[in-house]
mmCIF file of C-alpha atoms and ligand atoms in Angstrom:
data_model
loop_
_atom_site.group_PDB
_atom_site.id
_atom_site.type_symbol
_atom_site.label_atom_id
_atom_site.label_comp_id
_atom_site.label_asym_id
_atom_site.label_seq_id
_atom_site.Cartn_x
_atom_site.Cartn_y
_atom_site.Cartn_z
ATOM 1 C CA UNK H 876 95.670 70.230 121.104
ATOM 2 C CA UNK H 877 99.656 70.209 120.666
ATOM 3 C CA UNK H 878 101.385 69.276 124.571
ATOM 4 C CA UNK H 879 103.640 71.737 123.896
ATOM 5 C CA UNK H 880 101.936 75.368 122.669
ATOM 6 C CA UNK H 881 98.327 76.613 123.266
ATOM 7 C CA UNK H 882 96.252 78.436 120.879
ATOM 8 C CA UNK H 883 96.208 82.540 121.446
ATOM 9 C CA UNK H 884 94.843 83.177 117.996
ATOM 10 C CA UNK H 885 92.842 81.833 115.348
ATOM 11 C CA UNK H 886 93.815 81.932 111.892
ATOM 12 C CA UNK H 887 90.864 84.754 111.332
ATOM 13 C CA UNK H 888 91.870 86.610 114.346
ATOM 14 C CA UNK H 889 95.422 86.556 112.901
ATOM 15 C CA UNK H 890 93.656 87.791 109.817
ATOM 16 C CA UNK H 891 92.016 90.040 111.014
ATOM 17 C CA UNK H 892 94.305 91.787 113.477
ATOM 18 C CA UNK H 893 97.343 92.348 110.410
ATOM 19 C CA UNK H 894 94.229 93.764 108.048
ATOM 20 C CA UNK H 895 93.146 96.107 110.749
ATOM 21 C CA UNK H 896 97.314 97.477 110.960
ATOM 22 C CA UNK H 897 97.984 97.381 106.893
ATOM 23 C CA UNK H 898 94.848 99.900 106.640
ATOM 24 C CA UNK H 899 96.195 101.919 109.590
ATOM 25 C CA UNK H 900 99.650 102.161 107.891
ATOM 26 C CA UNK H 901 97.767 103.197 104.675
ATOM 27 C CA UNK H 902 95.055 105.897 106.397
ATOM 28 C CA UNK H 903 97.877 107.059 109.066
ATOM 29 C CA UNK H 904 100.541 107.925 106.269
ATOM 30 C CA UNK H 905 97.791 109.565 103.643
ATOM 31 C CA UNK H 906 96.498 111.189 106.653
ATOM 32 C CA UNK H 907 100.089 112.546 107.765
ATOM 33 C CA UNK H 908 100.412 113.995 104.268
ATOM 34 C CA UNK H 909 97.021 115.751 104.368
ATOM 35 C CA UNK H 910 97.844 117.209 107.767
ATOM 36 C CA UNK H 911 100.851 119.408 107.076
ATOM 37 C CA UNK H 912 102.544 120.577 104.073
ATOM 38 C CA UNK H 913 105.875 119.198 105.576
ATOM 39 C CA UNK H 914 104.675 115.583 105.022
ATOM 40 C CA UNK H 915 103.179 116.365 101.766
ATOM 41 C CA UNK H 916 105.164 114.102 99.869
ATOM 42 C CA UNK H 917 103.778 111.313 101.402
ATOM 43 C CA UNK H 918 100.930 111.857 99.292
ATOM 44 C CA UNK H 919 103.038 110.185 96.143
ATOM 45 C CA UNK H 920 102.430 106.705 97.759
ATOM 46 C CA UNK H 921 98.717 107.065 97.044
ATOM 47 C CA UNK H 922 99.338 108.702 93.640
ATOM 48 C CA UNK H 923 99.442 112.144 94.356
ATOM 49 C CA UNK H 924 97.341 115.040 96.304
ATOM 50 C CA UNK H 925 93.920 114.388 94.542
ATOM 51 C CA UNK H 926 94.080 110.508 94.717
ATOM 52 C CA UNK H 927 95.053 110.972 98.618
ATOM 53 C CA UNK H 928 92.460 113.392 99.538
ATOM 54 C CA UNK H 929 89.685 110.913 97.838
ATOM 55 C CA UNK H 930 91.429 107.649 98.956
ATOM 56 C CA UNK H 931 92.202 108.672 103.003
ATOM 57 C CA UNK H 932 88.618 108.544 104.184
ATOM 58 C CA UNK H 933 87.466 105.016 102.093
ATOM 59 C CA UNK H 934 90.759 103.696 103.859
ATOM 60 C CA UNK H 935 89.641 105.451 107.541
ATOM 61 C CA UNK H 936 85.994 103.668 107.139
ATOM 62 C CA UNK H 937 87.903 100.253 106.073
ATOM 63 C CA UNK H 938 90.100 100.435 108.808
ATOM 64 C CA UNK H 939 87.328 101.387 110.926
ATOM 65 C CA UNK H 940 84.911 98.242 109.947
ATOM 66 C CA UNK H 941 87.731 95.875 110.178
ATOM 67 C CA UNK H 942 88.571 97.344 113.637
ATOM 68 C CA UNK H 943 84.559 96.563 114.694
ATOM 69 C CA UNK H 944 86.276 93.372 113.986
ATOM 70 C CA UNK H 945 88.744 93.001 116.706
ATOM 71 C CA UNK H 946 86.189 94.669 119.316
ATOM 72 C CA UNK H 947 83.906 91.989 119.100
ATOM 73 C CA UNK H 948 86.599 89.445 119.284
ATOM 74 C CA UNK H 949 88.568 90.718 121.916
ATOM 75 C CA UNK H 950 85.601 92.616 123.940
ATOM 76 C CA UNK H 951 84.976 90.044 126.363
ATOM 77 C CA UNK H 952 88.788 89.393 127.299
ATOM 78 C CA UNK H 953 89.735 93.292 128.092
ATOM 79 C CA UNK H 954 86.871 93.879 130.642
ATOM 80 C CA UNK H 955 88.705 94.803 134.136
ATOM 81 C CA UNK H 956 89.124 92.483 136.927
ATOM 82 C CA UNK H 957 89.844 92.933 140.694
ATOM 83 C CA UNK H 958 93.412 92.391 140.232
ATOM 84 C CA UNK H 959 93.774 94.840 137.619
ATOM 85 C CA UNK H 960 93.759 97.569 140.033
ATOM 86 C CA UNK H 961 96.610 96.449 142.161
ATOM 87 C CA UNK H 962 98.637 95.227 138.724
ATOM 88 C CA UNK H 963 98.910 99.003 137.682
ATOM 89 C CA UNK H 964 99.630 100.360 141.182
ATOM 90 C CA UNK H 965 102.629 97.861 140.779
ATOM 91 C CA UNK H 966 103.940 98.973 137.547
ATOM 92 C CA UNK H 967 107.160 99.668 138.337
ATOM 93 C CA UNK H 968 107.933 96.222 139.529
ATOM 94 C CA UNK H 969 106.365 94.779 136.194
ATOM 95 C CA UNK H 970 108.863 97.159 134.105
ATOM 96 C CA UNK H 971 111.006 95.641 136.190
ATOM 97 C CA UNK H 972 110.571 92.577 135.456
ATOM 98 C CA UNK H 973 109.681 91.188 139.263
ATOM 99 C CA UNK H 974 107.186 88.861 139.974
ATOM 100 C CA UNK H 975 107.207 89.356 143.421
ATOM 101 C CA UNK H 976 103.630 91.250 144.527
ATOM 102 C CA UNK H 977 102.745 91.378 140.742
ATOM 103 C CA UNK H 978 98.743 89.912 141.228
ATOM 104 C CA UNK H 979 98.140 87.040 138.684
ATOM 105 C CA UNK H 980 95.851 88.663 135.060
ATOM 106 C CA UNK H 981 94.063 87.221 132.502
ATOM 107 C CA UNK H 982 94.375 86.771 128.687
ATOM 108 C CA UNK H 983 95.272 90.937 129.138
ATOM 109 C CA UNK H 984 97.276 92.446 131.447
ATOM 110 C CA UNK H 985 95.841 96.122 132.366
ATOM 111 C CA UNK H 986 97.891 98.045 130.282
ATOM 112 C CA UNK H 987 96.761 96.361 127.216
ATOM 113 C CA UNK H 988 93.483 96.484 128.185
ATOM 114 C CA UNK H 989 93.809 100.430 128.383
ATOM 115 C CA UNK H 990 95.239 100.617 125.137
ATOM 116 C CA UNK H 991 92.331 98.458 123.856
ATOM 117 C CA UNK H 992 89.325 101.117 125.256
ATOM 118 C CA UNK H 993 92.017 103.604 124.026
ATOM 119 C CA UNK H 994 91.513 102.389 120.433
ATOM 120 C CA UNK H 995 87.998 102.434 120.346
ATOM 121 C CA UNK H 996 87.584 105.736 121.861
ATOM 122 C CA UNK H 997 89.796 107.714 119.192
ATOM 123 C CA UNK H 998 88.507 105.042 116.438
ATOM 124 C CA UNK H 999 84.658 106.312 116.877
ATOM 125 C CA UNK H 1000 86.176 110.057 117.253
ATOM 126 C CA UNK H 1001 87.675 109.797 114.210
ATOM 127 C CA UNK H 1002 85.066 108.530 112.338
ATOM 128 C CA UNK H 1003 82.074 110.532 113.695
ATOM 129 C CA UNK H 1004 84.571 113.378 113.180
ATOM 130 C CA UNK H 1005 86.114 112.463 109.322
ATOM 131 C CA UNK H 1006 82.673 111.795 108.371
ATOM 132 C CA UNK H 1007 82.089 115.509 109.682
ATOM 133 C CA UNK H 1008 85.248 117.158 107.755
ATOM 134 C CA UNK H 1009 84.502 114.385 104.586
ATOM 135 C CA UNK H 1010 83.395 117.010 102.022
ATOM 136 C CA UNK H 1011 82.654 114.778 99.038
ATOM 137 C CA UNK H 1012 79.378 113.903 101.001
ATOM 138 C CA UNK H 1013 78.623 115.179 104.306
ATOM 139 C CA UNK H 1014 80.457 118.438 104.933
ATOM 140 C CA UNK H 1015 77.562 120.412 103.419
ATOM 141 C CA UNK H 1016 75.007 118.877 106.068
ATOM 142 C CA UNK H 1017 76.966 120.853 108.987
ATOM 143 C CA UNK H 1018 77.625 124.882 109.748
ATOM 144 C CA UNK H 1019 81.469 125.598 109.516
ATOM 145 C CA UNK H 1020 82.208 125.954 113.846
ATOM 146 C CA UNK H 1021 80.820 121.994 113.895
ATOM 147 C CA UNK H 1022 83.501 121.426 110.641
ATOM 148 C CA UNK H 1023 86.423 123.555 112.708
ATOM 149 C CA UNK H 1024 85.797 121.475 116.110
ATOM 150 C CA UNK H 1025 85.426 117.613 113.961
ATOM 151 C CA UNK H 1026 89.385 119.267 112.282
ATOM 152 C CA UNK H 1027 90.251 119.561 115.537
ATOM 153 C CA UNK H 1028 88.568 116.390 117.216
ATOM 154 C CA UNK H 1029 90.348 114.248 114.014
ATOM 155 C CA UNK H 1030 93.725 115.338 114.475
ATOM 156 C CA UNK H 1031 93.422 115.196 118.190
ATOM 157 C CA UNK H 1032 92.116 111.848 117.860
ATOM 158 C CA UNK H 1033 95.005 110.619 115.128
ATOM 159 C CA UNK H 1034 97.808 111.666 117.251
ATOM 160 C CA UNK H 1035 96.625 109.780 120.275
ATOM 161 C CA UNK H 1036 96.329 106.568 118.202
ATOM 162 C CA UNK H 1037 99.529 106.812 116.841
ATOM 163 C CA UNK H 1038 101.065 106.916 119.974
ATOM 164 C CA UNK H 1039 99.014 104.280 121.172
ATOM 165 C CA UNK H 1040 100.424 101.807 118.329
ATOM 166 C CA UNK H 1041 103.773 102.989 118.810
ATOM 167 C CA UNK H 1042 103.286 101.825 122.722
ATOM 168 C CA UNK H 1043 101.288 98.766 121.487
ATOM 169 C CA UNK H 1044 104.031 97.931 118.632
ATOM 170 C CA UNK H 1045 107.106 98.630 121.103
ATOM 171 C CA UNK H 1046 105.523 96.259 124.230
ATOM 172 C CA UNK H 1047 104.841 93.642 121.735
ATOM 173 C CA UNK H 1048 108.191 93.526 120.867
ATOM 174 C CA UNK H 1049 109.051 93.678 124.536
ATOM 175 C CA UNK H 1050 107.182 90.889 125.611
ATOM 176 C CA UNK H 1051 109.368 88.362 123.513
ATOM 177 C CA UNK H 1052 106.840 85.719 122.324
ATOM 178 C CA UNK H 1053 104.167 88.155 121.145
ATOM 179 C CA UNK H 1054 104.612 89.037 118.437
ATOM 180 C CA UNK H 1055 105.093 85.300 117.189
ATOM 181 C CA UNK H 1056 101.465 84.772 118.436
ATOM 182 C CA UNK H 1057 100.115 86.967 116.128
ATOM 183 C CA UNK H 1058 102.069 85.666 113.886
ATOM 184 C CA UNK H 1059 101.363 81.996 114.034
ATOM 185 C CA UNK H 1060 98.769 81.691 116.580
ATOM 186 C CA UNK H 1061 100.489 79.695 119.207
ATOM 187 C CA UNK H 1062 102.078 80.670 122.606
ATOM 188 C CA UNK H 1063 104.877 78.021 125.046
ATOM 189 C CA UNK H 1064 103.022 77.030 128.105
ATOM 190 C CA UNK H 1065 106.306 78.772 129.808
ATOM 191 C CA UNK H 1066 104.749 82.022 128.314
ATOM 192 C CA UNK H 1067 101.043 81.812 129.261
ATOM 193 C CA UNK H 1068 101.870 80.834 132.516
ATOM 194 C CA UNK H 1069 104.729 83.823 132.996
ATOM 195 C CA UNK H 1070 102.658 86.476 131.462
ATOM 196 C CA UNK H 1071 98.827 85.609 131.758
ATOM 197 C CA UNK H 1072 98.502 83.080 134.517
ATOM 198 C CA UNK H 1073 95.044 83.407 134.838
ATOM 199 C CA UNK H 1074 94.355 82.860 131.119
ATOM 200 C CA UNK H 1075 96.962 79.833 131.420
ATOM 201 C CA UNK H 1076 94.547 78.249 134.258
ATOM 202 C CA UNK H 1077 91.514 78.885 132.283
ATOM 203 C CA UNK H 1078 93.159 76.965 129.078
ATOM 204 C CA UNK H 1079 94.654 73.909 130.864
ATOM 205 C CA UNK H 1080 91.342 73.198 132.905
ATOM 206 C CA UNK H 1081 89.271 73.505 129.144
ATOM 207 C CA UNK H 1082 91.971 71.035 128.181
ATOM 208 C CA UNK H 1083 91.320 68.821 131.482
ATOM 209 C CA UNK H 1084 87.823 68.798 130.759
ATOM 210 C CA UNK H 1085 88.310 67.999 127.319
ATOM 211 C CA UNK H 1086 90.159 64.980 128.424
ATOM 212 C CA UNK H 1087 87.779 63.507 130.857
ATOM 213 C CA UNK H 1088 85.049 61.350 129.791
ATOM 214 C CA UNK H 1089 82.145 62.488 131.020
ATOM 215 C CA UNK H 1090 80.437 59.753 130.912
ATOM 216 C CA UNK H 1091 82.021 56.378 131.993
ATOM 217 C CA UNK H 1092 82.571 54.582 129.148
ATOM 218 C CA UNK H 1093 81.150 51.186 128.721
ATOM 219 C CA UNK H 1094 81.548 48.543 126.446
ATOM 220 C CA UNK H 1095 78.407 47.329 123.998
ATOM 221 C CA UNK H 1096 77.689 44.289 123.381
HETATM 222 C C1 LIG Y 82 101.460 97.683 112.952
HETATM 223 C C2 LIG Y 82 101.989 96.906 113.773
HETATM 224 C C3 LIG Y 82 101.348 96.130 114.880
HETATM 225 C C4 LIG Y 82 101.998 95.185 115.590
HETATM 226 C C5 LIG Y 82 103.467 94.782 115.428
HETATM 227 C C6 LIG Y 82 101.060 94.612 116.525
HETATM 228 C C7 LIG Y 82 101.365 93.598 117.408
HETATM 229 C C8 LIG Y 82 100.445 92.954 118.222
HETATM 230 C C9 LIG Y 82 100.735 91.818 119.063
HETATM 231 C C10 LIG Y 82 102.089 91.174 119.202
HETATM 232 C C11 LIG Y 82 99.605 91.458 119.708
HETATM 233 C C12 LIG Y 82 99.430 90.282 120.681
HETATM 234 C C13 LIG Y 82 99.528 90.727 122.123
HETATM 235 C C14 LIG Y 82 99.270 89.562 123.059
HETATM 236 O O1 LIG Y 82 98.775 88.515 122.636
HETATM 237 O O2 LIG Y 82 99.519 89.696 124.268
HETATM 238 C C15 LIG Y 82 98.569 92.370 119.281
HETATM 239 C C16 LIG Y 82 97.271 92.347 119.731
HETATM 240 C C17 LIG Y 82 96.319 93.292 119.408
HETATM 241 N N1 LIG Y 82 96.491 94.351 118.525
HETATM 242 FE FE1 LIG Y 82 98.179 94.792 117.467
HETATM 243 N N2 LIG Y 82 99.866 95.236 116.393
HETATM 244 C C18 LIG Y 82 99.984 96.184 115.404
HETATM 245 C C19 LIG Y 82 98.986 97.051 114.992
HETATM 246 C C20 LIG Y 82 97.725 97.139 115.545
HETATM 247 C C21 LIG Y 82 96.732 98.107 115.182
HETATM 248 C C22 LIG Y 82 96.919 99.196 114.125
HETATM 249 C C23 LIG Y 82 95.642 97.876 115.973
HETATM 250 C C24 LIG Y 82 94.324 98.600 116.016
HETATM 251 C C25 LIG Y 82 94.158 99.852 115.697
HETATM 252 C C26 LIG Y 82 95.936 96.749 116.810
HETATM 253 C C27 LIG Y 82 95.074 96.195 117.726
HETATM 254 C C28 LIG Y 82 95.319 95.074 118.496
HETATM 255 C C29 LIG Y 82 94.360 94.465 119.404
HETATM 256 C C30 LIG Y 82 92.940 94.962 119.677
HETATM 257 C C31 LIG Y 82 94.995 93.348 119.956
HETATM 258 C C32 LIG Y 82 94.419 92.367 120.989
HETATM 259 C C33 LIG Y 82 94.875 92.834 122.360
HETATM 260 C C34 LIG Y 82 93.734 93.360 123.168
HETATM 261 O O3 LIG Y 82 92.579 93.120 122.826
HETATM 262 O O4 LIG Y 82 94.007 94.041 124.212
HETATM 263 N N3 LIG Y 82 97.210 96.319 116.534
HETATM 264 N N4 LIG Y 82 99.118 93.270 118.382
#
């Protein structure tokens, strides 16, 4: 490992993550167009009304499976800690900027972590609900107050993710140095240890260990 930079991502993380946000560009905007006749037009990016109305839910499912992705490689890092709690009640110094008071986090600072349960929450709503509302295969199975309510559910659901991205999208480009990570995979040691001291501890004793022969080494012979 380089002296300089630590690893935040793996090249299939990476991978993974920009995958997940192309299909979310591509089912949010052929959604949009489907929801009001104001944002119709948007349907000519997917080769018109029919094409859209086929295409959205294939690209909602994709976007969904790839998504499984993330969860179950970022699960583990947004569970809550004890010093989550106090991190939140001291927002206002983190917007800020102050480090005095702010409590030490992990790999995820709280807010991140809320956005994280956020995204699965209105990821399984829409899909339990689209696959309600997705007449091509499954519409006829349910009674039409079960359709209204997954219509409802779906668009509920959509908004709150789009504003979650837009937050997610607008810290990352906040917190100078993220966006790079996901980028290229790599973080400064200034950075770890600024923003996710906790994580930064974790890495540099692996690296410690790493270093130090557990065995003493003898010679042969
Ligand atoms: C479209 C533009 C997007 C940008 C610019 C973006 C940017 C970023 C950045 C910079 C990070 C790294 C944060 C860090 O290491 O501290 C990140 C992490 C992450 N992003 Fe995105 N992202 C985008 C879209 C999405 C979408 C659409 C989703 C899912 C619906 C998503 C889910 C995640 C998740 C789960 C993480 C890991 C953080 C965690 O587990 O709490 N991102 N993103």
């Amino acid at each position: 490992m380089s002296n300089k930079t630590i690893l935040r991502y793996t090249g299939n993380q990476r991978t993974n993550h920009w995958l997940v946000a192309i299909l979310f560009l591509m089912a949010g905007l052929s959604g949009l167009a489907l929801f009001h006749p104001a944002l119709f037009w948007l349907s000519n990016l997917f080769g018109g009304g029919p094409w859209t109305r086929i295409l959205h839910p294939f690209m909602g499912v994709l976007m969904f499976v790839l998504f499984l992705g993330l969860v179950f490689r970022f699960w583990r890092a947004n569970y809550f800690i004890a010093n989550d709690r106090l991190w939140l009640k001291r927002i206002d110094r983190v917007m800020k900027n102050e480090e005095e008071g702010v409590p030490p986090i992990g790999k995820y600072n709280p807010g991140q972590k809320l956005l994280f349960w956020t995204l699965l929450l209105c990821m399984l709503v829409l899909l339990f609900s689209g696959l309600v509302i997705w007449r091509a295969y499954f519409s006829e199975y349910f009674g039409i107050t079960a359709i209204r309510w997954a219509m409802l559910l779906h668009a509920l659901a959509a908004f709150v993710l789009i504003l979650s991205i837009i937050v997610h999208i607008y810290a990352g480009i906040w917190i100078k140095g993220s966006v790079s990570a996901m980028l290229h995979g790599r973080v400064s040691r200034g950075w770890a240890r600024k923003h996710h001291v906790l994580w930064y501890r974790q890495v540099t004793q692996d690296e410690t260990r790493a270093e130090t022969p557990t065995r003493p080494i003898t010679k042969k012979g």
